[in-house]
XYZ file of C-alpha atoms in Angstrom:
217
model
C 18.945 -160.995 -245.175
C 16.705 -162.909 -242.704
C 13.581 -164.873 -243.626
C 10.984 -166.713 -241.611
C 9.317 -169.574 -243.322
C 6.234 -171.619 -242.324
C 5.352 -174.745 -244.196
C 1.890 -174.762 -245.742
C 0.824 -177.961 -243.968
C 1.910 -176.567 -240.535
C 3.447 -180.023 -239.845
C 7.114 -179.079 -240.322
C 9.497 -176.686 -238.467
C 9.385 -172.892 -238.536
C 12.675 -171.507 -239.736
C 14.430 -168.196 -239.114
C 17.160 -167.594 -241.659
C 19.752 -164.879 -241.909
C 22.338 -164.207 -244.498
C 23.174 -162.264 -247.751
C 20.594 -161.449 -250.404
C 21.039 -163.223 -253.730
C 20.346 -161.254 -256.954
C 16.695 -161.374 -257.924
C 15.336 -163.179 -254.880
C 14.649 -162.842 -251.273
C 16.142 -166.089 -250.178
C 19.403 -165.925 -248.139
C 22.729 -167.618 -248.932
C 24.942 -167.432 -245.981
C 26.048 -167.769 -243.138
C 23.714 -168.762 -240.313
C 20.662 -171.030 -240.425
C 18.305 -170.775 -237.400
C 15.671 -173.344 -237.220
C 12.641 -173.228 -234.850
C 11.531 -176.720 -233.855
C 8.931 -177.214 -231.196
C 10.036 -174.893 -228.427
C 13.714 -174.747 -229.286
C 15.539 -172.279 -231.476
C 18.634 -174.106 -232.947
C 21.411 -172.187 -234.778
C 24.113 -173.644 -237.005
C 26.377 -172.555 -239.861
C 25.038 -173.367 -243.212
C 23.859 -172.270 -246.677
C 20.105 -171.501 -246.878
C 18.477 -172.323 -250.158
C 17.045 -169.466 -252.305
C 13.257 -169.674 -252.513
C 11.556 -169.001 -255.830
C 8.188 -167.376 -255.806
C 6.676 -163.976 -256.073
C 5.843 -161.186 -253.561
C 2.281 -160.369 -252.629
C 2.808 -156.937 -254.399
C 2.754 -158.997 -257.664
C -0.245 -161.090 -256.485
C -2.153 -157.814 -255.698
C -1.254 -156.392 -259.219
C -3.115 -159.442 -260.722
C -6.151 -159.158 -258.290
C -6.840 -155.404 -258.110
C -10.127 -155.921 -256.433
C -8.673 -158.047 -253.658
C -7.896 -161.725 -253.100
C -9.953 -164.594 -252.248
C -10.717 -164.459 -248.510
C -9.966 -168.342 -248.103
C -6.571 -167.768 -249.603
C -5.907 -164.731 -247.411
C -6.870 -166.851 -244.250
C -4.449 -169.630 -245.256
C -1.599 -167.285 -245.881
C -2.208 -165.202 -242.711
C -2.035 -168.387 -240.500
C 1.497 -169.067 -241.933
C 2.463 -165.478 -241.500
C 1.362 -165.393 -237.971
C 3.334 -168.566 -237.197
C 6.413 -167.120 -238.897
C 6.157 -163.826 -236.959
C 5.579 -165.759 -233.725
C 8.834 -167.762 -234.312
C 10.673 -164.487 -234.926
C 9.321 -162.865 -231.731
C 10.201 -165.839 -229.596
C 13.680 -165.469 -230.921
C 13.649 -161.812 -229.908
C 13.413 -160.373 -233.509
C 10.819 -157.738 -234.500
C 10.515 -157.419 -238.218
C 9.408 -153.763 -238.362
C 8.542 -153.778 -242.026
C 5.792 -156.322 -242.689
C 4.191 -155.411 -245.990
C 3.144 -157.219 -249.226
C 6.584 -156.723 -250.828
C 8.267 -158.711 -247.979
C 5.925 -161.672 -248.176
C 6.833 -164.335 -250.874
C 4.326 -166.930 -251.903
C 5.654 -170.049 -253.552
C 5.201 -173.854 -254.159
C 2.177 -175.648 -255.650
C -0.796 -173.203 -256.038
C 1.425 -170.647 -254.206
C 0.236 -172.119 -250.881
C 3.520 -171.587 -249.008
C 4.616 -168.299 -247.467
C 8.075 -166.889 -246.586
C 8.591 -163.655 -244.675
C 11.448 -161.877 -246.140
C 13.719 -158.913 -245.406
C 14.546 -158.508 -241.737
C 17.038 -155.852 -242.557
C 15.144 -153.046 -240.806
C 15.121 -155.239 -237.659
C 18.840 -155.363 -237.984
C 19.115 -151.620 -238.609
C 17.067 -150.830 -235.577
C 19.117 -153.176 -233.361
C 22.294 -151.408 -234.496
C 21.076 -147.835 -234.127
C 19.023 -148.485 -230.945
C 16.207 -146.444 -232.281
C 13.336 -146.412 -234.710
C 14.879 -143.643 -236.620
C 17.457 -143.433 -239.445
C 20.470 -141.118 -239.108
C 18.405 -138.352 -240.654
C 15.628 -138.633 -238.281
C 13.113 -140.443 -240.681
C 11.031 -143.170 -239.202
C 12.108 -146.722 -240.238
C 9.396 -148.639 -242.103
C 6.923 -148.369 -244.809
C 4.175 -145.768 -244.521
C 1.224 -147.830 -245.660
C 1.888 -150.530 -243.060
C 3.647 -148.581 -240.350
C 2.578 -148.802 -236.748
C 1.827 -145.658 -234.748
C 4.856 -146.283 -232.498
C 7.139 -146.400 -235.558
C 5.551 -143.274 -236.998
C 6.466 -141.558 -233.728
C 9.945 -142.916 -233.760
C 9.612 -144.599 -230.486
C 12.701 -146.325 -229.185
C 10.965 -149.367 -227.718
C 9.286 -151.438 -230.400
C 7.962 -154.919 -229.741
C 5.953 -157.597 -231.582
C 2.744 -155.706 -231.269
C 4.077 -153.316 -233.901
C 4.347 -156.243 -236.309
C 0.807 -157.213 -235.487
C -0.338 -153.730 -236.469
C 1.509 -153.875 -239.706
C 0.181 -157.384 -240.409
C -3.355 -156.026 -239.939
C -2.710 -153.294 -242.418
C -1.301 -155.786 -244.964
C -4.195 -158.231 -244.617
C -6.554 -155.251 -244.918
C -4.882 -154.493 -248.279
C -5.139 -157.965 -249.501
C -9.025 -158.165 -249.122
C -10.372 -155.097 -250.889
C -7.096 -154.347 -252.943
C -6.228 -151.038 -251.303
C -4.381 -150.212 -248.029
C -6.194 -148.806 -244.973
C -4.930 -145.280 -245.457
C -4.112 -143.631 -248.757
C -2.322 -140.265 -249.718
C 1.175 -138.913 -249.496
C 3.698 -140.454 -247.126
C 3.196 -137.927 -244.392
C -0.658 -137.945 -244.750
C -0.571 -141.791 -244.266
C 1.598 -141.525 -241.273
C -0.740 -138.929 -239.877
C -3.714 -141.128 -240.407
C -2.071 -144.128 -238.627
C -1.857 -141.861 -235.608
C -5.229 -140.232 -235.728
C -7.904 -142.333 -237.315
C -9.424 -145.742 -237.785
C -9.627 -147.469 -241.168
C -12.785 -147.732 -243.119
C -14.773 -150.944 -242.757
C -13.498 -153.558 -245.160
C -17.011 -154.561 -246.093
C -17.795 -151.077 -247.098
C -15.218 -151.531 -249.854
C -15.850 -155.201 -250.640
C -19.092 -156.585 -249.156
C -18.209 -160.177 -250.088
C -15.630 -160.395 -247.357
C -16.973 -162.393 -244.416
C -17.935 -160.266 -241.474
C -15.928 -162.334 -239.016
C -12.775 -162.054 -241.122
C -13.264 -158.323 -241.336
C -13.527 -158.180 -237.520
C -10.324 -160.201 -237.004
C -8.302 -158.029 -239.596
C -9.570 -154.780 -237.944
C -8.736 -156.036 -234.498
C -5.061 -156.479 -235.241
C -4.321 -152.767 -235.541
C -6.742 -151.918 -232.762
C -5.158 -154.297 -230.282
C -1.472 -153.986 -231.305
């Protein structure tokens, strides 16, 4: 499994890690550690330390009406930095969603992006589809190009998915709901409802930024 980690103080290096998946955690164990420092990506053999924490799905379960906007902003900065490091390394995640984001450390201030397995599957197959023709990804956060099964997927797809995930964190529900096929159709055909219609306490500027991610991806 690959993970991308961004330190909470933004003063340390960004890391891309790839390796096996230990039981009960998203942290990798072998065999390659890729570390992003400044403008250089360094790769070396090694054992990556398993990270303890909990996925954002568990956090959402405890905050069914949405999370504190300030917390969402702090996490989103780290997620953007981690995705930027991955994209500079030529890796598109393809499955950015709450279950693949771990929060950990004091006050759960640190973020780790987990499970780049779909990125690896897409690299191996050369397409955005499984062997049975199903689109690769998770419907609630899937970009339109993934829903269509496009062969060429770039970092903009991750930005779309990030926008969908951040949307869910604020009012406590994803931008589109329904069955899997219905959600995929909505990604292709409609805009999400304004976040502030669901949770008026969300700052208007934050709503604008989150809604712009799917619109510009």
